[in-house]
CSV table of C-alpha atoms and ligand atoms in Angstrom, one decimal:
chain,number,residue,atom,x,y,z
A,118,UNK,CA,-0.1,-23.9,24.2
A,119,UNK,CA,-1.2,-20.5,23.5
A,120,UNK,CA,2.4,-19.0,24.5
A,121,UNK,CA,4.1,-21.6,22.1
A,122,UNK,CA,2.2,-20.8,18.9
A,123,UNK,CA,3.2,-17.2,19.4
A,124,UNK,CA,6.7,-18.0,20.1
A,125,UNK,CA,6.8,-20.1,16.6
A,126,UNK,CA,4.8,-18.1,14.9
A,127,UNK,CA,7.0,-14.8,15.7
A,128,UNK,CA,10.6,-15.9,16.1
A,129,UNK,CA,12.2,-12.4,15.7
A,130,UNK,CA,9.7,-10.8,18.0
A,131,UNK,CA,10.2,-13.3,20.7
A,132,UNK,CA,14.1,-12.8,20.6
A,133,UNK,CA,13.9,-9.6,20.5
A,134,UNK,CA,11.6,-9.1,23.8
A,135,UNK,CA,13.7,-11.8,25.4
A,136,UNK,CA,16.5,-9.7,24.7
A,137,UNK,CA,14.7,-6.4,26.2
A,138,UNK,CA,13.9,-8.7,29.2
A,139,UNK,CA,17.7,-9.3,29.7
A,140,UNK,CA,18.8,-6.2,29.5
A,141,UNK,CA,16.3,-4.5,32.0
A,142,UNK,CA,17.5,-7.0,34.5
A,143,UNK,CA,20.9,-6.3,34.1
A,144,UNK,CA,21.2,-2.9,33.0
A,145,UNK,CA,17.5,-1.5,33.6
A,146,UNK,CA,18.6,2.0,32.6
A,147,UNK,CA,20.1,1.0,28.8
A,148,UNK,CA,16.7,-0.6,28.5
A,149,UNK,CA,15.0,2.4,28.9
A,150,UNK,CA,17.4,4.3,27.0
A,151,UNK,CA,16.2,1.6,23.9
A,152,UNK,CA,12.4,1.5,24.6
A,153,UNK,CA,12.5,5.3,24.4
A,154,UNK,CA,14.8,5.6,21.0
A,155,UNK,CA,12.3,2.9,19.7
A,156,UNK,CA,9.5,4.8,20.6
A,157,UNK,CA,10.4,7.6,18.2
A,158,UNK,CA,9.5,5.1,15.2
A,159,UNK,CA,6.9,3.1,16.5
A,160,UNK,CA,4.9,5.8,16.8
A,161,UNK,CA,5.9,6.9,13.8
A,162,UNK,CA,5.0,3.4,12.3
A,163,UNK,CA,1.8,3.3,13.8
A,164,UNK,CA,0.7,6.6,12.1
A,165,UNK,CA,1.7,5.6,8.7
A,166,UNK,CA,0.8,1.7,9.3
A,167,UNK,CA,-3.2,1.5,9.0
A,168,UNK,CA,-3.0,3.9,5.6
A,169,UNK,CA,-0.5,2.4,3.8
A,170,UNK,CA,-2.4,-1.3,4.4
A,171,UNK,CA,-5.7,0.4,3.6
A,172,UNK,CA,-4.1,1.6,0.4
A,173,UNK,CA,-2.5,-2.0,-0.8
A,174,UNK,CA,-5.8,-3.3,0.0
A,175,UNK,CA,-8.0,-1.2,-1.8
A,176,UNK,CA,-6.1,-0.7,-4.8
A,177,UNK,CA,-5.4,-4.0,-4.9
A,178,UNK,CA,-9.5,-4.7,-4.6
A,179,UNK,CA,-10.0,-1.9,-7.4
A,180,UNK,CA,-7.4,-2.2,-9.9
A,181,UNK,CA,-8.7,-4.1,-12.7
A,182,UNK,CA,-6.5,-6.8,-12.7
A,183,UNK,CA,-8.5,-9.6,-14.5
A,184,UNK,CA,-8.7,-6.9,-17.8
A,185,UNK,CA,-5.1,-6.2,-17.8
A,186,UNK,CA,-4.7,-9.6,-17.7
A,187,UNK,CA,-6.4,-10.3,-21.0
A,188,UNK,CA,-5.4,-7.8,-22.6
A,189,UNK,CA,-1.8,-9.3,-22.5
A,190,UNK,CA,-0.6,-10.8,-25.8
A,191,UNK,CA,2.5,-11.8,-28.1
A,192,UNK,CA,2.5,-8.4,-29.7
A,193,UNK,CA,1.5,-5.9,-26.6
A,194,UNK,CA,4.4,-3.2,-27.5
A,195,UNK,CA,4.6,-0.3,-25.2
A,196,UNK,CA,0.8,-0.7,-24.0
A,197,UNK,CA,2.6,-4.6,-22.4
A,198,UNK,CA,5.3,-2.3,-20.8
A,199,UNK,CA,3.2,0.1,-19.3
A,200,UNK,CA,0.5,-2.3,-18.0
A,201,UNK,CA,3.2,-4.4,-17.2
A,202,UNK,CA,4.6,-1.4,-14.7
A,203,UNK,CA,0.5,-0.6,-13.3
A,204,UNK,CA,0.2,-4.4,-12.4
A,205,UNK,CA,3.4,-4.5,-10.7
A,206,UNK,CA,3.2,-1.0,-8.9
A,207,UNK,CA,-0.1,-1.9,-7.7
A,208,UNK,CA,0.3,-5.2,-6.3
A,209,UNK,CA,0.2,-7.1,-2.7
A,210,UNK,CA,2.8,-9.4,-1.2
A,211,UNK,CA,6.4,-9.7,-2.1
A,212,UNK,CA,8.3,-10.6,-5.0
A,213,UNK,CA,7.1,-14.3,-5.4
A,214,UNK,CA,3.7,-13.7,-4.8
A,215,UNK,CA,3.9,-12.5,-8.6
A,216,UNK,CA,5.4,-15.7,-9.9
A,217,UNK,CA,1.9,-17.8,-10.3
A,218,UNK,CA,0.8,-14.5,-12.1
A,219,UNK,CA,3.6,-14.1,-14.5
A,220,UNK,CA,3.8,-17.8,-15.0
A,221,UNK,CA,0.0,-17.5,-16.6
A,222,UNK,CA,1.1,-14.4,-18.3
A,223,UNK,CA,3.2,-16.4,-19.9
A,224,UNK,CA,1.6,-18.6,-21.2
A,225,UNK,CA,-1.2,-16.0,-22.6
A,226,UNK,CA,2.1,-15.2,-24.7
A,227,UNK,CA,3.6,-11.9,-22.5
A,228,UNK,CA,6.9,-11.7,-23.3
A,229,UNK,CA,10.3,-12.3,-21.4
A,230,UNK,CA,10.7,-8.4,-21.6
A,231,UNK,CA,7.4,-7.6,-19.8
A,232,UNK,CA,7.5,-10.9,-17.5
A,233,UNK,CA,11.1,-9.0,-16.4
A,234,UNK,CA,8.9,-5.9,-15.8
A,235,UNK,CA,6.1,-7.2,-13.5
A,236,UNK,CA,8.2,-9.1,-11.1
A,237,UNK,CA,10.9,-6.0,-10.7
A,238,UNK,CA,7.8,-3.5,-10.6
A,239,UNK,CA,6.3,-5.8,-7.8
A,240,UNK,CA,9.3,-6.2,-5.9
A,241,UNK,CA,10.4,-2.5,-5.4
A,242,UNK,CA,8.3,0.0,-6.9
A,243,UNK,CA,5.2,-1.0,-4.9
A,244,UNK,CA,3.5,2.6,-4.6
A,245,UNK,CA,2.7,1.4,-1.0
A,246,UNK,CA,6.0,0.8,-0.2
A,247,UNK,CA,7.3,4.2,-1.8
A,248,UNK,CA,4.9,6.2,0.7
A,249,UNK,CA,6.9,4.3,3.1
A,250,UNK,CA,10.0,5.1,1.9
A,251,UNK,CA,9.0,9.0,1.7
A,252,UNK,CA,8.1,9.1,5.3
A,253,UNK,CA,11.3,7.4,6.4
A,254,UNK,CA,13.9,8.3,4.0
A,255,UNK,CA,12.4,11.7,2.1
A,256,UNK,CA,10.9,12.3,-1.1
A,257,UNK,CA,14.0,13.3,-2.4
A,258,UNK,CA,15.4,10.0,-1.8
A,259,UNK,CA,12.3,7.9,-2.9
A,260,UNK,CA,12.2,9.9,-6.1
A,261,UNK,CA,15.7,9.8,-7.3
A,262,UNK,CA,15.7,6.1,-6.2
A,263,UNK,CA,12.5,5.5,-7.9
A,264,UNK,CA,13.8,6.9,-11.2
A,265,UNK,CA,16.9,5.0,-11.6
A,266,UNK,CA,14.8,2.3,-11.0
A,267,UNK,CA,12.3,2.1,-13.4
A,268,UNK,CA,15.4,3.1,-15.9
A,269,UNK,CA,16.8,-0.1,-14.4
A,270,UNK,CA,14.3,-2.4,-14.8
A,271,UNK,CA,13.9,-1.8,-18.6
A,272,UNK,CA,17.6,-2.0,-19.0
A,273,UNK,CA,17.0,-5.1,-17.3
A,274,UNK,CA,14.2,-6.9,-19.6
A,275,UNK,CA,16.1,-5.5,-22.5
A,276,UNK,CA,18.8,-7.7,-21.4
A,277,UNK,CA,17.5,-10.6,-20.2
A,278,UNK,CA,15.2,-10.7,-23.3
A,279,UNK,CA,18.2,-10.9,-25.4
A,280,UNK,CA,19.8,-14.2,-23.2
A,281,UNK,CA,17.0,-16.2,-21.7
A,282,UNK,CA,14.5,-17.4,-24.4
A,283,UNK,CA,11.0,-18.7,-24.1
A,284,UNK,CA,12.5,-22.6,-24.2
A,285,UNK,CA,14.4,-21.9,-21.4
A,286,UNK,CA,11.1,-22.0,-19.5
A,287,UNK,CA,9.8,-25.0,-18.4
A,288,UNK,CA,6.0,-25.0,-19.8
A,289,UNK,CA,4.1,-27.1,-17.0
A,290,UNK,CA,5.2,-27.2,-13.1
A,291,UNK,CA,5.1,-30.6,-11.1
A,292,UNK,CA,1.8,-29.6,-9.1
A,293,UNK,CA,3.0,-28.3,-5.2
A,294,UNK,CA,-0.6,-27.8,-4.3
A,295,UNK,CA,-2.3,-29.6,-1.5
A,296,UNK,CA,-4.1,-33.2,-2.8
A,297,UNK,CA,-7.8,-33.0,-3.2
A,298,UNK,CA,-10.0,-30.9,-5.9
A,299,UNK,CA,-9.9,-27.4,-3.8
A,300,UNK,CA,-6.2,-26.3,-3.0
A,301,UNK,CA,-4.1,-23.8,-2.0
A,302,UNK,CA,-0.3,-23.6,-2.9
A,303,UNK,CA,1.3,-22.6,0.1
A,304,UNK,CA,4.6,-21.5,-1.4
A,305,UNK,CA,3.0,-18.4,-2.9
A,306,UNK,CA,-0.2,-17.7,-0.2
A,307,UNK,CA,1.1,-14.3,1.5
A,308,UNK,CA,-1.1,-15.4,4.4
A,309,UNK,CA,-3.5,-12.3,3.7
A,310,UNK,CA,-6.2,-14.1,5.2
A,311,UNK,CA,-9.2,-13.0,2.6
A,312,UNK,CA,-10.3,-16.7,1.3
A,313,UNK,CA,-10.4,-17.5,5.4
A,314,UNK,CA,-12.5,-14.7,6.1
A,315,UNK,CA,-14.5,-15.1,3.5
A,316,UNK,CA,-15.6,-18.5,3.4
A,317,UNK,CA,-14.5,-19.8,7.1
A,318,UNK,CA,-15.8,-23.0,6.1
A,319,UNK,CA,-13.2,-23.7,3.6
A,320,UNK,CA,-9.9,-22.4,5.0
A,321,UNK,CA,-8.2,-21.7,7.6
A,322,UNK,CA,-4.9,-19.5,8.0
A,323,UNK,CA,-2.5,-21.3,10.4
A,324,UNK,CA,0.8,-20.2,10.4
A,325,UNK,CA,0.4,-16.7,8.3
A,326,UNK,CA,-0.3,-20.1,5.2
A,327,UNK,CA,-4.0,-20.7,4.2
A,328,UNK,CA,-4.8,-24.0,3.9
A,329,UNK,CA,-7.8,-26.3,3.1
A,330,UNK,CA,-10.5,-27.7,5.7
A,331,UNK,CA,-12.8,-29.1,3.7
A,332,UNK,CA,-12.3,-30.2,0.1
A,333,UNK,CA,-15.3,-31.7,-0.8
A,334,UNK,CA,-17.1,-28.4,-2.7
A,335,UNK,CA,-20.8,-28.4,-3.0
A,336,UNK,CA,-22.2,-26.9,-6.3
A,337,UNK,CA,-23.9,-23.9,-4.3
A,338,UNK,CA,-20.6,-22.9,-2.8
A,339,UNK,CA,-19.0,-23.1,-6.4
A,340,UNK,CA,-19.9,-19.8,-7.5
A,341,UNK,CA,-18.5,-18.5,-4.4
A,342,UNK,CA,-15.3,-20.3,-4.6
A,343,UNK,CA,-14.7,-19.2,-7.7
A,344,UNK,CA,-15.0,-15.5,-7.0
A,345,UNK,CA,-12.4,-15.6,-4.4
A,346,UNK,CA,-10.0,-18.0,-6.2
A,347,UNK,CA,-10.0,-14.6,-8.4
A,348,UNK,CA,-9.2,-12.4,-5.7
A,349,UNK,CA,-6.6,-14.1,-3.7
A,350,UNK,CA,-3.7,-12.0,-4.4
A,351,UNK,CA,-1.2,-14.5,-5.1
A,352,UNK,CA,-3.4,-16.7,-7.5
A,353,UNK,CA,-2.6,-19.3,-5.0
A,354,UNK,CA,-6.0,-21.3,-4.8
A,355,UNK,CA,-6.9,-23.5,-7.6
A,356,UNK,CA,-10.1,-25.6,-7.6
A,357,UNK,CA,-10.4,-28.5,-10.2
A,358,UNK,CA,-13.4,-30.1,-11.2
B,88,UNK,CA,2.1,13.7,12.3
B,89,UNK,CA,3.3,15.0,9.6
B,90,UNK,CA,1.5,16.9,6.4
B,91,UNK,CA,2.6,14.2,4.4
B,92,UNK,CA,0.9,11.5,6.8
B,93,UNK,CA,-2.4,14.5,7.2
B,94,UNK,CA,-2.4,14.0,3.7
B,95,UNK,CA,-2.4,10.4,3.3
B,96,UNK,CA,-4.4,9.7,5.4
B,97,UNK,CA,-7.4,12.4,3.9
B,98,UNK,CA,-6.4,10.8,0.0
B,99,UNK,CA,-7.4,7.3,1.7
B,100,UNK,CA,-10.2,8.5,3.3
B,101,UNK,CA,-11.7,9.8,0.6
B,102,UNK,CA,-10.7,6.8,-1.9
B,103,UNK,CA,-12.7,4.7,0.7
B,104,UNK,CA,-15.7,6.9,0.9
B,105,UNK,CA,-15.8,6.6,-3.1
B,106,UNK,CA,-15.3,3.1,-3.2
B,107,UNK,CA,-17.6,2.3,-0.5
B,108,UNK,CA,-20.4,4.3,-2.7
B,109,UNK,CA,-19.5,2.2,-5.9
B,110,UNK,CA,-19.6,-0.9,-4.6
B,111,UNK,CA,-19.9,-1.7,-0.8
B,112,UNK,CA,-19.0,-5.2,-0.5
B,113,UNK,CA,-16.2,-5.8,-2.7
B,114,UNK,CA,-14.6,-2.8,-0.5
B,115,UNK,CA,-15.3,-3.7,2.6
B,116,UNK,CA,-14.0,-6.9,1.9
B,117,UNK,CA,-10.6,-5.5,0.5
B,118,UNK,CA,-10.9,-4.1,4.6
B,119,UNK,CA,-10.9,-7.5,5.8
B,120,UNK,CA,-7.5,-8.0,3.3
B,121,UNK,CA,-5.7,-5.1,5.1
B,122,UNK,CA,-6.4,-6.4,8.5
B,123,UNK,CA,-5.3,-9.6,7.8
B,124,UNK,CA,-2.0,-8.3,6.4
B,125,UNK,CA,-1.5,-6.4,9.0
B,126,UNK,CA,-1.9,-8.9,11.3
B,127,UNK,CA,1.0,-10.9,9.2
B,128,UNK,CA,3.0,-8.2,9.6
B,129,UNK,CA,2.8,-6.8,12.7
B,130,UNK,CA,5.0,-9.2,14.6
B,131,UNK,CA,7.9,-8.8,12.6
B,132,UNK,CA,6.7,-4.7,12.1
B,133,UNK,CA,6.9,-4.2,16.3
B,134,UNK,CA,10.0,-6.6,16.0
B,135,UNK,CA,12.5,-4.4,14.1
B,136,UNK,CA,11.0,-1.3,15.8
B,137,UNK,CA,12.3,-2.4,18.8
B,138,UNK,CA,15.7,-3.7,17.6
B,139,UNK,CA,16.5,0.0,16.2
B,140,UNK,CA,16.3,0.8,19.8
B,141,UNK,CA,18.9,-1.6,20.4
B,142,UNK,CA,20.8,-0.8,17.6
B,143,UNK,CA,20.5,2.8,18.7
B,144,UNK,CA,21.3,2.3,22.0
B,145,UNK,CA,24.2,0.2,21.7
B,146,UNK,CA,25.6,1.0,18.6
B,147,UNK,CA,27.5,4.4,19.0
B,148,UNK,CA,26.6,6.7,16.2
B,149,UNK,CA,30.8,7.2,15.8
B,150,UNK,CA,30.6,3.1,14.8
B,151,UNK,CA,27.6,3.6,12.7
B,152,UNK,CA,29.6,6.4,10.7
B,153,UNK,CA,32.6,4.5,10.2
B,154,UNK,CA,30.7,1.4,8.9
B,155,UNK,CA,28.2,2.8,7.0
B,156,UNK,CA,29.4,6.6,6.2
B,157,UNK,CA,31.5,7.7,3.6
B,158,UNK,CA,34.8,6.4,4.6
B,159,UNK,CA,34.7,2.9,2.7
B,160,UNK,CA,31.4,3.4,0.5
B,161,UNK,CA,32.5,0.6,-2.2
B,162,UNK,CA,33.0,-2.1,0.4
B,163,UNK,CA,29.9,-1.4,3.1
B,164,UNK,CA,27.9,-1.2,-0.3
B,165,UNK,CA,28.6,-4.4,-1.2
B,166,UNK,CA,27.8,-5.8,1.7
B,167,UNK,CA,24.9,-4.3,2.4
B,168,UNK,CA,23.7,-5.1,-1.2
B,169,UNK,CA,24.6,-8.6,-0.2
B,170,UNK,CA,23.4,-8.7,3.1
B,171,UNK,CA,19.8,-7.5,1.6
B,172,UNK,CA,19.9,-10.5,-0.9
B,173,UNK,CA,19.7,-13.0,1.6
B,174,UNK,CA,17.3,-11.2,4.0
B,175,UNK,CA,14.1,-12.2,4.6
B,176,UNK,CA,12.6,-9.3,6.2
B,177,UNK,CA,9.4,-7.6,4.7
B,178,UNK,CA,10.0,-4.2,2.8
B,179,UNK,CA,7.8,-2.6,4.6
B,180,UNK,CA,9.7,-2.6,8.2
B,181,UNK,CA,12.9,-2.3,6.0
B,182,UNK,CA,12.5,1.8,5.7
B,183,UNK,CA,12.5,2.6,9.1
B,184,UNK,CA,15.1,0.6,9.8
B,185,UNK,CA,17.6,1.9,7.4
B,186,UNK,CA,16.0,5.4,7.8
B,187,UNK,CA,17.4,5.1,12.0
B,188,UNK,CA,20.9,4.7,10.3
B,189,UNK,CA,21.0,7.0,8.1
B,190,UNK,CA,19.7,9.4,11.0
B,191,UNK,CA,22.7,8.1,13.0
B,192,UNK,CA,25.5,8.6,10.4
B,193,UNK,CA,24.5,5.9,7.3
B,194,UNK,CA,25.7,7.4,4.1
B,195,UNK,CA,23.1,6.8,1.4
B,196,UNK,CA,24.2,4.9,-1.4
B,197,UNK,CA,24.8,1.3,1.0
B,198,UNK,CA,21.3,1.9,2.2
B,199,UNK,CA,19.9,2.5,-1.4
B,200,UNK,CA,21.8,-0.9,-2.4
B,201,UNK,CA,20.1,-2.9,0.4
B,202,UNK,CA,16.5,-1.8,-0.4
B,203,UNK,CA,17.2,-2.6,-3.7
B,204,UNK,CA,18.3,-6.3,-3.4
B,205,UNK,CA,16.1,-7.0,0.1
B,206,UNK,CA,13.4,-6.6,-2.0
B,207,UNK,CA,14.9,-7.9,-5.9
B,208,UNK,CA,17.1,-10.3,-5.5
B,209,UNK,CA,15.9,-13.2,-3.7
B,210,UNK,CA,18.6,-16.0,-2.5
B,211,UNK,CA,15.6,-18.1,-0.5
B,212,UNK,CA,12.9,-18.0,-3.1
B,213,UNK,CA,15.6,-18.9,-6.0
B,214,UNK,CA,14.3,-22.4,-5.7
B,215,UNK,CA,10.9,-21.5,-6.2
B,216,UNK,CA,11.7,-19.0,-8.6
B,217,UNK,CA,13.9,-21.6,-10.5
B,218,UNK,CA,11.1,-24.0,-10.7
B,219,UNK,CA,8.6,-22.0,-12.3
B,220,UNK,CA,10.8,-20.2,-14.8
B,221,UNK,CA,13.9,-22.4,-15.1
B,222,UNK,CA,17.4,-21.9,-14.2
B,223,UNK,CA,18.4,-19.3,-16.8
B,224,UNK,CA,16.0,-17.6,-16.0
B,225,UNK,CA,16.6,-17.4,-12.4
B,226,UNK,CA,20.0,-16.8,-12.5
B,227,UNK,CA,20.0,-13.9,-14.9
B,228,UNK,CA,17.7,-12.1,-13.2
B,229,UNK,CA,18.8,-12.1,-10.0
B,230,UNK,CA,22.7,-11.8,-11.0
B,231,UNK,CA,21.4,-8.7,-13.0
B,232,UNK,CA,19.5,-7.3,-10.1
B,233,UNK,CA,22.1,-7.7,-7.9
B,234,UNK,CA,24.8,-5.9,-10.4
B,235,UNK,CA,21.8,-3.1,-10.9
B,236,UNK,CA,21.0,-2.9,-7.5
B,237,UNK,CA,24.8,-1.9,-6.6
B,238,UNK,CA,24.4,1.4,-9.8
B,239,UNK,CA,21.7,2.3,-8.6
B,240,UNK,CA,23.3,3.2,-5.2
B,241,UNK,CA,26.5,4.6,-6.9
B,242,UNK,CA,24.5,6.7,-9.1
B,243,UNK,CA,22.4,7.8,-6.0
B,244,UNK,CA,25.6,8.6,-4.2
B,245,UNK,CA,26.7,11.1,-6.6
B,246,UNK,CA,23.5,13.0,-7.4
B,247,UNK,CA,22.8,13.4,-3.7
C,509,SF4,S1,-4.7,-18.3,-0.3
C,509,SF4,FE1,-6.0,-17.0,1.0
C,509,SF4,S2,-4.6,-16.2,2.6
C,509,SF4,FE2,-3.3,-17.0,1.0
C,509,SF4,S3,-2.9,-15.3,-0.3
C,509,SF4,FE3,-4.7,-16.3,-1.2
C,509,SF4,S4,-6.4,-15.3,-0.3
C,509,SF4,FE4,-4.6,-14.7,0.9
């Protein structure tokens, strides 16, 4: 049972060894020739791994998220842009992880321009990701990359400002939340595991998704519910009352 | 390691230490975060590391150079930008992986494109990006990331 959950739950990984398995039957010494040019990067990984997850994690913990938040309006200007750039640089998760975020930016009033901003920042100028890119690729690289695309991005907005228009976008989404009063939207959980670890009584991650075990939420737990719902990193949990 | 990793490592240290003095829970807690992504991660992280191996292995760096090099830049450029639309690996595994092939022989600027769109341009979360922000939306975005992703790596390719 055990061996099946990790087979499902890490396809690439179990093709891969299966093909490492293969080969050292057939030809054992190419499979040593792989394992040892692999090893050159693992070890690489491994020494870059733990700092860069520390990092996401505790910027992501310390960044005041919930004031830039607010302070997001119809007429932000270049303050908008700039924050727009910090919430983005600093975030957790891939690209759609920022769609629930932007969507309630929206509505606040943020405009397309910025909304453009956050979800490019987020997708490739993660400063997590760009210490990743320096140790694998240079800083010369990272730097030149990183340059043209921040230029990029505002290009970008500036265009897609002009062509889509606020009623293009539809106001309210069809929920896609689990059914009950405490939920979690599984299309945008990144599987982080905080809410799980935090209040084991309430979810579980299966799957690298959270999900809910019990839905029924006493009052004393509601304060604590609420704290994490704020934390999740994906704004995936919502709890109605 | 490297200085750059000896350095990293002592800026996070030291970020923890402070943060841990200001508020010990909420950091310790943002710990739990990072294992847990980690543990997301790490089967798809250990994953590619062992397919460059492969890759590596099998893939003479001659081949590598004629696929990827300078020869045909505009073609393996568009490819790779469209290969990394409709990827679904995470960023984070991408950098070693194109850093191996542009050890063995990759020229830059089809590399530059597929980090670009692997991590913009997204042809399996269009639905859900669609839903929440409309079709127009979706569409011009992505088109325009795609398009930017590709001058970015030209422009790369000539200041490098
Ligand atoms: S729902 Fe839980 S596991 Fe999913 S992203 Fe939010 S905090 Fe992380």
């Amino acid at each position: 049972m055990k061996i099946l959950k990790f087979l499902k739950g890490n396809k690439l990984l179990s093709v891969v060894i299966l093909i490492y398995i293969v080969l050292f039957v057939v030809m054992p010494n190419k499979g040593q020739e792989a394992v040892k040019n692999s090893m050159y990067y693992v070890i690489e990984m491994l020494e870059i791994m733990p700092v860069v997850f520390i990092l996401t994690s505790l910027l992501e913990a310390w960044v005041p998220r919930k004031v830039i938040y607010n302070s997001f309006g119809e007429d932000s200007g270049i303050k908008g842009s700039v924050l727009s750039f910090v919430i983005g640089s600093f975030s957790a998760g891939p690209i759609y992880a920022a769609f629930p975020v932007c969507k309630m930016l929206l509505k606040k009033g943020a405009s397309i321009y910025n909304i453009i901003i956050i979800l490019s920042a987020w997708a490739v100028i993660k400063v997590p990701m760009l210490i990743n890119e320096v140790k694998f690729l240079g800083g010369e690289f990272m730097g030149i990359r990183w340059i043209l695309t921040v230029t990029s991005i505002m290009l970008m907005a500036y265009i897609v400002n002009k062509i889509v228009k606020k009623n293009n976008i539809p106001i309210e989404v069809k929920d896609k939340f689990e059914e009950g009063s405490l939920k979690v939207n599984q299309n945008y959980c990144i599987g982080c595991g905080l809410c799980s670890k935090l209040i084991p009584e309430y979810f579980a991650v299966e799957n690298k998704k959270a999900k809910c075990i019990k839905r029924e939420v006493t009052e004393a737990d509601k304060e604590k519910l609420e704290q994490i719902i704020s934390k999740c990193p994906a704004s995936a949990i919502k709890l109605d009352n | 390691m490297d200085i750059f990793t000896v350095a990293l490592w002592i800026i996070t240290a030291i970020c923890f230490v402070v943060f841990l003095k200001k508020d010990k829970l909420k950091t310790l807690n943002s710990m739990k975060m990072a294992r847990g992504l980690m543990k997301g991660m790490i089967g798809e992280i250990f994953a590619i590391l062992l397919l460059i191996g492969l890759i590596l292995t099998f893939v003479p760096p001659d081949t590598i150079k004629v696929l990827l090099g300078k020869s045909n830049v505009y073609i393996s450029t568009a490819i790779s930008a469209l290969i990394g639309s409709i990827t679904l690996i995470p960023a984070f595994v991408a950098f070693p992986l194109v850093g191996s092939l542009v050890d063995a022989g990759a020229s830059l600027v089809p590399s530059a494109a597929f980090l670009t769109t692997l991590t913009m341009v997204g042809i399996v979360t269009f639905p859900l990006e669609k839903e929440e922000f409309g079709l127009k939306f979706t569409v011009t975005r992505n088109l325009l990331s795609f398009v930017f992703a590709i001058i970015i790596a030209l422009v790369m390719g000539v200041i490098i």
